């Protein structure tokens, strides 16, 4: 595979780091019918990852398997260089530590063949900093997914100061070809776009819980049964546009613009005290109601599949399977 040839098709993908996000990428690319080679230095990764793939394969089948999709196309190694040197595209998902990522990318850059794209799943670290130790920084880019990557379609593609512009366009086409809904951001901003929007809601919830204005359970219910379903089909902008009636966004701004001066939100995060942490943990445990993490994961996945199917029907977007 070469970026210069203009085609987004590859035959093998390397996954560096097999945690929650990395394993999600593994399942996605296996579903897409690709060979997936994984590097992770932790003992037991091979057994654990294959078990997770087996547990999730039924879900992947519901989503739809492309030609050639098989768990048998997975291989796991404890050698970074062996994996990166043998694949057509690399998706890194190691822990969110800048110094560690700089080192990992320098090693990947030295091992990867010419033309192989090196993408990071970072949710907010500077790609310009990450590529600083690479001899070929022009092929280093952000491909930030949302969890779980095997269901959620969004990928934020972000260039660093030394990333080739043509590579960014190719990478965007690559993700789209393999079942994603990428957005190519023109500006590198900490936290990118989706995470910043999510973080604003999370911080406001922390304030509400810390001040005793509502419980953890009430905050979750407020989103799940309120704006959440609307946001699945229309983002905040289109939602407010519709909320203005025949006058659209202009009417919404005229009516609700003054409320921006009201103390309805606090963007700075509260101090994460021991008391607040305990309340959050207790609230989350109540919401889980005895369900294990695998049980919650399956329930979430099935719900997301139904929601994504409804989204496809409403918007007319169909994945090329």
mmCIF file of C-alpha atoms in Angstrom:
data_model
loop_
_atom_site.group_PDB
_atom_site.id
_atom_site.type_symbol
_atom_site.label_atom_id
_atom_site.label_comp_id
_atom_site.label_asym_id
_atom_site.label_seq_id
_atom_site.Cartn_x
_atom_site.Cartn_y
_atom_site.Cartn_z
ATOM 1 C CA UNK A 1 0.000 0.000 0.000
ATOM 2 C CA UNK A 2 1.194 3.484 -0.826
ATOM 3 C CA UNK A 3 -0.446 6.769 -0.013
ATOM 4 C CA UNK A 4 0.649 7.996 -3.400
ATOM 5 C CA UNK A 5 -1.467 5.447 -5.269
ATOM 6 C CA UNK A 6 -4.682 7.124 -4.132
ATOM 7 C CA UNK A 7 -6.547 3.982 -3.062
ATOM 8 C CA UNK A 8 -7.779 3.522 0.510
ATOM 9 C CA UNK A 9 -7.802 -0.253 0.253
ATOM 10 C CA UNK A 10 -5.320 -2.193 2.344
ATOM 11 C CA UNK A 11 -5.050 -5.868 3.240
ATOM 12 C CA UNK A 12 -3.571 -5.734 6.742
ATOM 13 C CA UNK A 13 -3.797 -3.406 9.720
ATOM 14 C CA UNK A 14 -1.547 -3.216 12.751
ATOM 15 C CA UNK A 15 -3.025 -2.370 16.152
ATOM 16 C CA UNK A 16 -0.570 -1.070 18.737
ATOM 17 C CA UNK A 17 -2.057 -1.437 22.202
ATOM 18 C CA UNK A 18 -4.980 -3.779 22.917
ATOM 19 C CA UNK A 19 -6.821 -2.003 25.706
ATOM 20 C CA UNK A 20 -10.475 -0.955 25.470
ATOM 21 C CA UNK A 21 -9.987 1.203 22.361
ATOM 22 C CA UNK A 22 -7.352 -0.974 20.728
ATOM 23 C CA UNK A 23 -9.442 -4.127 21.106
ATOM 24 C CA UNK A 24 -12.410 -2.231 19.668
ATOM 25 C CA UNK A 25 -10.357 -1.369 16.600
ATOM 26 C CA UNK A 26 -9.345 -5.028 16.322
ATOM 27 C CA UNK A 27 -12.987 -6.078 16.138
ATOM 28 C CA UNK A 28 -13.851 -3.348 13.652
ATOM 29 C CA UNK A 29 -11.090 -4.215 11.192
ATOM 30 C CA UNK A 30 -11.757 -7.955 11.542
ATOM 31 C CA UNK A 31 -15.400 -7.213 10.675
ATOM 32 C CA UNK A 32 -14.149 -5.296 7.635
ATOM 33 C CA UNK A 33 -12.455 -8.478 6.351
ATOM 34 C CA UNK A 34 -8.851 -7.422 6.987
ATOM 35 C CA UNK A 35 -5.868 -9.204 8.471
ATOM 36 C CA UNK A 36 -5.246 -7.688 11.904
ATOM 37 C CA UNK A 37 -1.901 -7.929 13.654
ATOM 38 C CA UNK A 38 -1.739 -6.735 17.247
ATOM 39 C CA UNK A 39 1.151 -5.615 19.390
ATOM 40 C CA UNK A 40 0.707 -5.538 23.144
ATOM 41 C CA UNK A 41 3.473 -6.313 25.660
ATOM 42 C CA UNK A 42 1.223 -7.398 28.535
ATOM 43 C CA UNK A 43 1.134 -11.148 29.371
ATOM 44 C CA UNK A 44 -2.123 -12.886 28.538
ATOM 45 C CA UNK A 45 -3.137 -10.407 25.834
ATOM 46 C CA UNK A 46 -3.513 -13.070 23.158
ATOM 47 C CA UNK A 47 -5.926 -15.223 25.182
ATOM 48 C CA UNK A 48 -7.881 -12.265 26.534
ATOM 49 C CA UNK A 49 -8.248 -10.590 23.146
ATOM 50 C CA UNK A 50 -9.385 -13.754 21.372
ATOM 51 C CA UNK A 51 -11.953 -14.338 24.110
ATOM 52 C CA UNK A 52 -13.294 -10.796 23.681
ATOM 53 C CA UNK A 53 -13.489 -11.241 19.907
ATOM 54 C CA UNK A 54 -15.387 -14.514 20.320
ATOM 55 C CA UNK A 55 -17.773 -12.897 22.814
ATOM 56 C CA UNK A 56 -18.428 -9.971 20.467
ATOM 57 C CA UNK A 57 -18.570 -11.792 17.116
ATOM 58 C CA UNK A 58 -22.326 -12.259 17.289
ATOM 59 C CA UNK A 59 -22.668 -8.496 17.706
ATOM 60 C CA UNK A 60 -20.339 -7.924 14.755
ATOM 61 C CA UNK A 61 -22.439 -10.299 12.676
ATOM 62 C CA UNK A 62 -25.541 -8.259 13.484
ATOM 63 C CA UNK A 63 -23.700 -5.172 12.249
ATOM 64 C CA UNK A 64 -22.773 -7.010 9.064
ATOM 65 C CA UNK A 65 -19.607 -8.842 8.092
ATOM 66 C CA UNK A 66 -17.725 -7.898 4.951
ATOM 67 C CA UNK A 67 -16.315 -10.555 2.651
ATOM 68 C CA UNK A 68 -13.460 -12.440 4.316
ATOM 69 C CA UNK A 69 -14.316 -11.359 7.850
ATOM 70 C CA UNK A 70 -13.063 -13.955 10.331
ATOM 71 C CA UNK A 71 -11.626 -14.140 13.864
ATOM 72 C CA UNK A 72 -8.948 -16.366 12.351
ATOM 73 C CA UNK A 73 -7.409 -13.320 10.678
ATOM 74 C CA UNK A 74 -6.171 -12.076 14.068
ATOM 75 C CA UNK A 75 -2.573 -12.502 15.211
ATOM 76 C CA UNK A 76 -0.956 -11.174 18.385
ATOM 77 C CA UNK A 77 2.710 -10.400 19.010
ATOM 78 C CA UNK A 78 4.917 -8.952 21.750
ATOM 79 C CA UNK A 79 7.203 -7.367 19.151
ATOM 80 C CA UNK A 80 6.267 -3.848 18.066
ATOM 81 C CA UNK A 81 8.701 -3.882 15.191
ATOM 82 C CA UNK A 82 7.456 -7.214 13.819
ATOM 83 C CA UNK A 83 3.867 -6.006 13.721
ATOM 84 C CA UNK A 84 4.463 -2.522 12.356
ATOM 85 C CA UNK A 85 6.917 -3.772 9.771
ATOM 86 C CA UNK A 86 4.446 -6.247 8.312
ATOM 87 C CA UNK A 87 1.243 -4.236 7.828
ATOM 88 C CA UNK A 88 -0.229 -1.640 5.459
ATOM 89 C CA UNK A 89 -1.756 0.715 8.041
ATOM 90 C CA UNK A 90 -1.130 1.248 11.760
ATOM 91 C CA UNK A 91 -3.676 2.317 14.389
ATOM 92 C CA UNK A 92 -1.962 3.098 17.701
ATOM 93 C CA UNK A 93 -4.026 2.940 20.901
ATOM 94 C CA UNK A 94 -1.456 2.884 23.698
ATOM 95 C CA UNK A 95 -2.015 4.681 27.053
ATOM 96 C CA UNK A 96 -2.593 8.458 26.982
ATOM 97 C CA UNK A 97 0.906 9.537 27.977
ATOM 98 C CA UNK A 98 2.636 12.028 25.698
ATOM 99 C CA UNK A 99 6.232 10.997 26.373
ATOM 100 C CA UNK A 100 5.337 7.344 25.876
ATOM 101 C CA UNK A 101 3.543 8.070 22.605
ATOM 102 C CA UNK A 102 6.473 10.098 21.268
ATOM 103 C CA UNK A 103 8.714 7.102 21.931
ATOM 104 C CA UNK A 104 6.254 4.586 20.457
ATOM 105 C CA UNK A 105 5.820 6.615 17.281
ATOM 106 C CA UNK A 106 9.564 7.034 16.825
ATOM 107 C CA UNK A 107 9.917 3.263 17.028
ATOM 108 C CA UNK A 108 6.969 2.676 14.680
ATOM 109 C CA UNK A 109 8.320 5.180 12.184
ATOM 110 C CA UNK A 110 11.656 3.385 12.129
ATOM 111 C CA UNK A 111 9.993 -0.017 11.602
ATOM 112 C CA UNK A 112 7.191 0.769 9.147
ATOM 113 C CA UNK A 113 7.615 0.452 5.402
ATOM 114 C CA UNK A 114 7.590 3.561 3.219
ATOM 115 C CA UNK A 115 4.107 4.938 2.633
ATOM 116 C CA UNK A 116 2.485 3.251 5.642
ATOM 117 C CA UNK A 117 0.263 5.639 7.588
ATOM 118 C CA UNK A 118 0.776 5.821 11.355
ATOM 119 C CA UNK A 119 -2.448 6.904 13.075
ATOM 120 C CA UNK A 120 -3.057 7.519 16.762
ATOM 121 C CA UNK A 121 -6.325 7.048 18.638
ATOM 122 C CA UNK A 122 -5.413 9.767 21.143
ATOM 123 C CA UNK A 123 -8.450 11.588 22.472
ATOM 124 C CA UNK A 124 -6.706 14.924 22.855
ATOM 125 C CA UNK A 125 -2.905 14.862 22.948
ATOM 126 C CA UNK A 126 -1.037 17.062 20.467
ATOM 127 C CA UNK A 127 -0.271 15.217 17.251
ATOM 128 C CA UNK A 128 2.403 17.816 16.514
ATOM 129 C CA UNK A 129 4.146 16.769 19.717
ATOM 130 C CA UNK A 130 3.595 13.059 19.076
ATOM 131 C CA UNK A 131 5.236 13.251 15.641
ATOM 132 C CA UNK A 132 8.206 15.269 16.938
ATOM 133 C CA UNK A 133 10.469 12.237 17.371
ATOM 134 C CA UNK A 134 9.758 10.743 13.940
ATOM 135 C CA UNK A 135 12.099 10.877 10.966
ATOM 136 C CA UNK A 136 8.992 10.824 8.723
ATOM 137 C CA UNK A 137 6.453 12.990 10.585
ATOM 138 C CA UNK A 138 4.519 13.645 7.388
ATOM 139 C CA UNK A 139 2.826 10.221 7.706
ATOM 140 C CA UNK A 140 1.736 10.625 11.339
ATOM 141 C CA UNK A 141 -1.876 11.633 11.986
ATOM 142 C CA UNK A 142 -4.776 11.439 14.456
ATOM 143 C CA UNK A 143 -7.612 8.982 13.876
ATOM 144 C CA UNK A 144 -9.623 9.474 17.071
ATOM 145 C CA UNK A 145 -12.558 7.045 17.432
ATOM 146 C CA UNK A 146 -15.432 6.928 19.873
ATOM 147 C CA UNK A 147 -16.032 3.917 22.070
ATOM 148 C CA UNK A 148 -16.853 1.238 21.081
ATOM 149 C CA UNK A 149 -14.935 1.636 17.801
ATOM 150 C CA UNK A 150 -16.582 -1.421 16.269
ATOM 151 C CA UNK A 151 -19.992 0.298 16.428
ATOM 152 C CA UNK A 152 -19.583 4.056 16.744
ATOM 153 C CA UNK A 153 -18.862 5.516 13.292
ATOM 154 C CA UNK A 154 -17.128 8.790 14.188
ATOM 155 C CA UNK A 155 -13.402 9.224 13.601
ATOM 156 C CA UNK A 156 -11.794 12.641 14.017
ATOM 157 C CA UNK A 157 -8.876 13.042 11.609
ATOM 158 C CA UNK A 158 -6.381 15.714 12.675
ATOM 159 C CA UNK A 159 -3.124 16.802 11.048
ATOM 160 C CA UNK A 160 -0.024 17.859 12.916
ATOM 161 C CA UNK A 161 2.121 20.762 11.790
ATOM 162 C CA UNK A 162 4.300 18.383 9.761
ATOM 163 C CA UNK A 163 1.604 15.992 8.506
ATOM 164 C CA UNK A 164 1.214 15.856 4.740
ATOM 165 C CA UNK A 165 -2.099 17.375 3.631
ATOM 166 C CA UNK A 166 -2.608 14.723 0.978
ATOM 167 C CA UNK A 167 -2.100 12.026 3.591
ATOM 168 C CA UNK A 168 -4.880 13.552 5.713
ATOM 169 C CA UNK A 169 -7.272 13.338 2.768
ATOM 170 C CA UNK A 170 -6.199 9.748 2.042
ATOM 171 C CA UNK A 171 -6.645 8.748 5.693
ATOM 172 C CA UNK A 172 -10.114 10.273 5.735
ATOM 173 C CA UNK A 173 -10.999 8.247 2.627
ATOM 174 C CA UNK A 174 -9.501 5.129 4.231
ATOM 175 C CA UNK A 175 -11.710 5.352 7.314
ATOM 176 C CA UNK A 176 -14.763 6.067 5.192
ATOM 177 C CA UNK A 177 -14.051 3.101 2.937
ATOM 178 C CA UNK A 178 -13.869 0.848 5.978
ATOM 179 C CA UNK A 179 -17.193 1.789 7.500
ATOM 180 C CA UNK A 180 -16.478 4.976 9.436
ATOM 181 C CA UNK A 181 -17.885 8.526 9.350
ATOM 182 C CA UNK A 182 -14.692 10.608 9.545
ATOM 183 C CA UNK A 183 -14.469 14.365 9.910
ATOM 184 C CA UNK A 184 -11.239 16.050 8.835
ATOM 185 C CA UNK A 185 -10.479 18.920 11.198
ATOM 186 C CA UNK A 186 -8.592 21.866 9.776
ATOM 187 C CA UNK A 187 -7.263 23.063 13.131
ATOM 188 C CA UNK A 188 -5.409 21.081 15.777
ATOM 189 C CA UNK A 189 -7.130 21.983 19.046
ATOM 190 C CA UNK A 190 -6.660 20.176 22.394
ATOM 191 C CA UNK A 191 -9.396 17.589 22.820
ATOM 192 C CA UNK A 192 -10.440 18.017 19.171
ATOM 193 C CA UNK A 193 -14.203 18.607 18.730
ATOM 194 C CA UNK A 194 -16.304 15.671 19.918
ATOM 195 C CA UNK A 195 -14.406 15.195 23.159
ATOM 196 C CA UNK A 196 -14.622 18.899 23.984
ATOM 197 C CA UNK A 197 -18.380 18.832 23.517
ATOM 198 C CA UNK A 198 -18.675 15.673 25.599
ATOM 199 C CA UNK A 199 -16.389 17.111 28.280
ATOM 200 C CA UNK A 200 -18.554 20.218 28.660
ATOM 201 C CA UNK A 201 -21.577 18.057 29.518
ATOM 202 C CA UNK A 202 -19.498 15.860 31.847
ATOM 203 C CA UNK A 203 -18.154 18.859 33.779
ATOM 204 C CA UNK A 204 -21.630 20.317 34.175
ATOM 205 C CA UNK A 205 -22.858 16.984 35.535
ATOM 206 C CA UNK A 206 -20.008 16.932 38.055
ATOM 207 C CA UNK A 207 -21.017 20.385 39.270
ATOM 208 C CA UNK A 208 -24.679 19.376 39.577
ATOM 209 C CA UNK A 209 -23.792 16.261 41.587
ATOM 210 C CA UNK A 210 -21.210 18.071 43.720
ATOM 211 C CA UNK A 211 -23.718 20.800 44.632
ATOM 212 C CA UNK A 212 -26.426 18.261 45.451
ATOM 213 C CA UNK A 213 -28.712 19.644 42.743
ATOM 214 C CA UNK A 214 -29.431 16.188 41.319
ATOM 215 C CA UNK A 215 -28.218 12.622 41.708
ATOM 216 C CA UNK A 216 -26.023 10.667 39.316
ATOM 217 C CA UNK A 217 -29.062 8.611 38.321
ATOM 218 C CA UNK A 218 -31.148 11.730 37.630
ATOM 219 C CA UNK A 219 -28.405 13.255 35.490
ATOM 220 C CA UNK A 220 -28.124 10.125 33.356
ATOM 221 C CA UNK A 221 -31.904 9.899 33.009
ATOM 222 C CA UNK A 222 -32.070 13.566 32.014
ATOM 223 C CA UNK A 223 -29.791 12.863 29.032
ATOM 224 C CA UNK A 224 -31.082 9.392 28.077
ATOM 225 C CA UNK A 225 -34.741 10.466 28.035
ATOM 226 C CA UNK A 226 -34.220 14.089 27.051
ATOM 227 C CA UNK A 227 -31.683 15.538 24.607
ATOM 228 C CA UNK A 228 -29.806 12.258 24.042
ATOM 229 C CA UNK A 229 -32.214 10.621 21.568
ATOM 230 C CA UNK A 230 -32.637 13.898 19.673
ATOM 231 C CA UNK A 231 -28.874 14.318 19.398
ATOM 232 C CA UNK A 232 -28.608 10.866 17.830
ATOM 233 C CA UNK A 233 -30.434 12.182 14.765
ATOM 234 C CA UNK A 234 -29.731 15.907 14.942
ATOM 235 C CA UNK A 235 -26.784 17.578 16.627
ATOM 236 C CA UNK A 236 -27.240 20.549 18.963
ATOM 237 C CA UNK A 237 -27.230 23.061 16.089
ATOM 238 C CA UNK A 238 -29.936 21.361 14.008
ATOM 239 C CA UNK A 239 -31.932 20.626 17.175
ATOM 240 C CA UNK A 240 -32.024 24.314 18.071
ATOM 241 C CA UNK A 241 -32.771 25.210 14.444
ATOM 242 C CA UNK A 242 -35.837 22.949 14.588
ATOM 243 C CA UNK A 243 -36.731 24.342 18.007
ATOM 244 C CA UNK A 244 -37.189 27.781 16.458
ATOM 245 C CA UNK A 245 -40.185 26.609 14.453
ATOM 246 C CA UNK A 246 -40.706 28.241 11.072
ATOM 247 C CA UNK A 247 -38.182 30.907 12.048
ATOM 248 C CA UNK A 248 -35.425 28.313 12.435
ATOM 249 C CA UNK A 249 -32.162 29.146 14.133
ATOM 250 C CA UNK A 250 -32.751 32.888 13.852
ATOM 251 C CA UNK A 251 -35.906 32.590 15.951
ATOM 252 C CA UNK A 252 -34.124 30.386 18.491
ATOM 253 C CA UNK A 253 -31.321 32.898 18.882
ATOM 254 C CA UNK A 254 -33.780 35.776 19.288
ATOM 255 C CA UNK A 255 -35.743 33.906 21.941
ATOM 256 C CA UNK A 256 -33.008 32.127 23.874
ATOM 257 C CA UNK A 257 -29.922 34.208 23.103
ATOM 258 C CA UNK A 258 -30.301 36.272 26.313
ATOM 259 C CA UNK A 259 -30.208 33.078 28.402
ATOM 260 C CA UNK A 260 -26.524 32.739 27.498
ATOM 261 C CA UNK A 261 -25.971 35.370 30.177
ATOM 262 C CA UNK A 262 -27.848 33.297 32.742
ATOM 263 C CA UNK A 263 -25.885 31.102 35.183
ATOM 264 C CA UNK A 264 -27.133 27.887 33.562
ATOM 265 C CA UNK A 265 -23.745 26.249 33.142
ATOM 266 C CA UNK A 266 -20.268 26.263 34.667
ATOM 267 C CA UNK A 267 -17.583 25.248 32.199
ATOM 268 C CA UNK A 268 -14.715 24.978 34.685
ATOM 269 C CA UNK A 269 -14.590 21.560 36.296
ATOM 270 C CA UNK A 270 -15.214 21.235 40.046
ATOM 271 C CA UNK A 271 -12.625 19.867 42.459
ATOM 272 C CA UNK A 272 -12.842 16.083 42.338
ATOM 273 C CA UNK A 273 -13.035 15.597 46.096
ATOM 274 C CA UNK A 274 -13.175 12.227 47.819
ATOM 275 C CA UNK A 275 -16.821 12.880 48.664
ATOM 276 C CA UNK A 276 -17.707 13.675 45.036
ATOM 277 C CA UNK A 277 -15.823 10.600 43.820
ATOM 278 C CA UNK A 278 -17.705 8.391 46.275
ATOM 279 C CA UNK A 279 -21.041 9.814 45.148
ATOM 280 C CA UNK A 280 -20.190 9.199 41.500
ATOM 281 C CA UNK A 281 -19.044 5.641 42.167
ATOM 282 C CA UNK A 282 -22.107 4.883 44.294
ATOM 283 C CA UNK A 283 -24.392 6.371 41.645
ATOM 284 C CA UNK A 284 -22.741 4.387 38.850
ATOM 285 C CA UNK A 285 -23.073 1.166 40.851
ATOM 286 C CA UNK A 286 -26.766 1.884 41.394
ATOM 287 C CA UNK A 287 -27.223 2.433 37.676
ATOM 288 C CA UNK A 288 -25.417 -0.843 36.909
ATOM 289 C CA UNK A 289 -27.872 -2.625 39.239
ATOM 290 C CA UNK A 290 -25.664 -5.685 39.631
ATOM 291 C CA UNK A 291 -24.932 -6.106 35.920
ATOM 292 C CA UNK A 292 -21.341 -7.051 35.111
ATOM 293 C CA UNK A 293 -19.190 -5.064 32.684
ATOM 294 C CA UNK A 294 -19.641 -7.717 29.923
ATOM 295 C CA UNK A 295 -23.408 -7.645 30.504
ATOM 296 C CA UNK A 296 -23.472 -3.849 30.332
ATOM 297 C CA UNK A 297 -21.277 -3.899 27.237
ATOM 298 C CA UNK A 298 -23.634 -6.271 25.411
ATOM 299 C CA UNK A 299 -26.689 -4.253 26.449
ATOM 300 C CA UNK A 300 -25.010 -1.058 25.233
ATOM 301 C CA UNK A 301 -23.952 -2.648 21.959
ATOM 302 C CA UNK A 302 -27.403 -3.985 21.142
ATOM 303 C CA UNK A 303 -28.943 -0.617 21.965
ATOM 304 C CA UNK A 304 -26.420 1.210 19.790
ATOM 305 C CA UNK A 305 -27.034 -1.152 16.879
ATOM 306 C CA UNK A 306 -30.764 -0.462 17.042
ATOM 307 C CA UNK A 307 -30.109 3.255 17.296
ATOM 308 C CA UNK A 308 -27.629 3.261 14.405
ATOM 309 C CA UNK A 309 -30.119 1.303 12.278
ATOM 310 C CA UNK A 310 -32.768 3.908 13.043
ATOM 311 C CA UNK A 311 -30.277 6.657 12.232
ATOM 312 C CA UNK A 312 -29.547 5.051 8.861
ATOM 313 C CA UNK A 313 -33.266 4.847 8.099
ATOM 314 C CA UNK A 314 -33.897 8.462 9.045
ATOM 315 C CA UNK A 315 -30.864 9.989 7.324
ATOM 316 C CA UNK A 316 -30.703 7.591 4.395
ATOM 317 C CA UNK A 317 -27.071 6.709 5.106
ATOM 318 C CA UNK A 318 -26.209 3.135 4.257
ATOM 319 C CA UNK A 319 -22.896 1.436 4.912
ATOM 320 C CA UNK A 320 -21.300 -0.268 1.931
ATOM 321 C CA UNK A 321 -21.075 -3.845 3.100
#
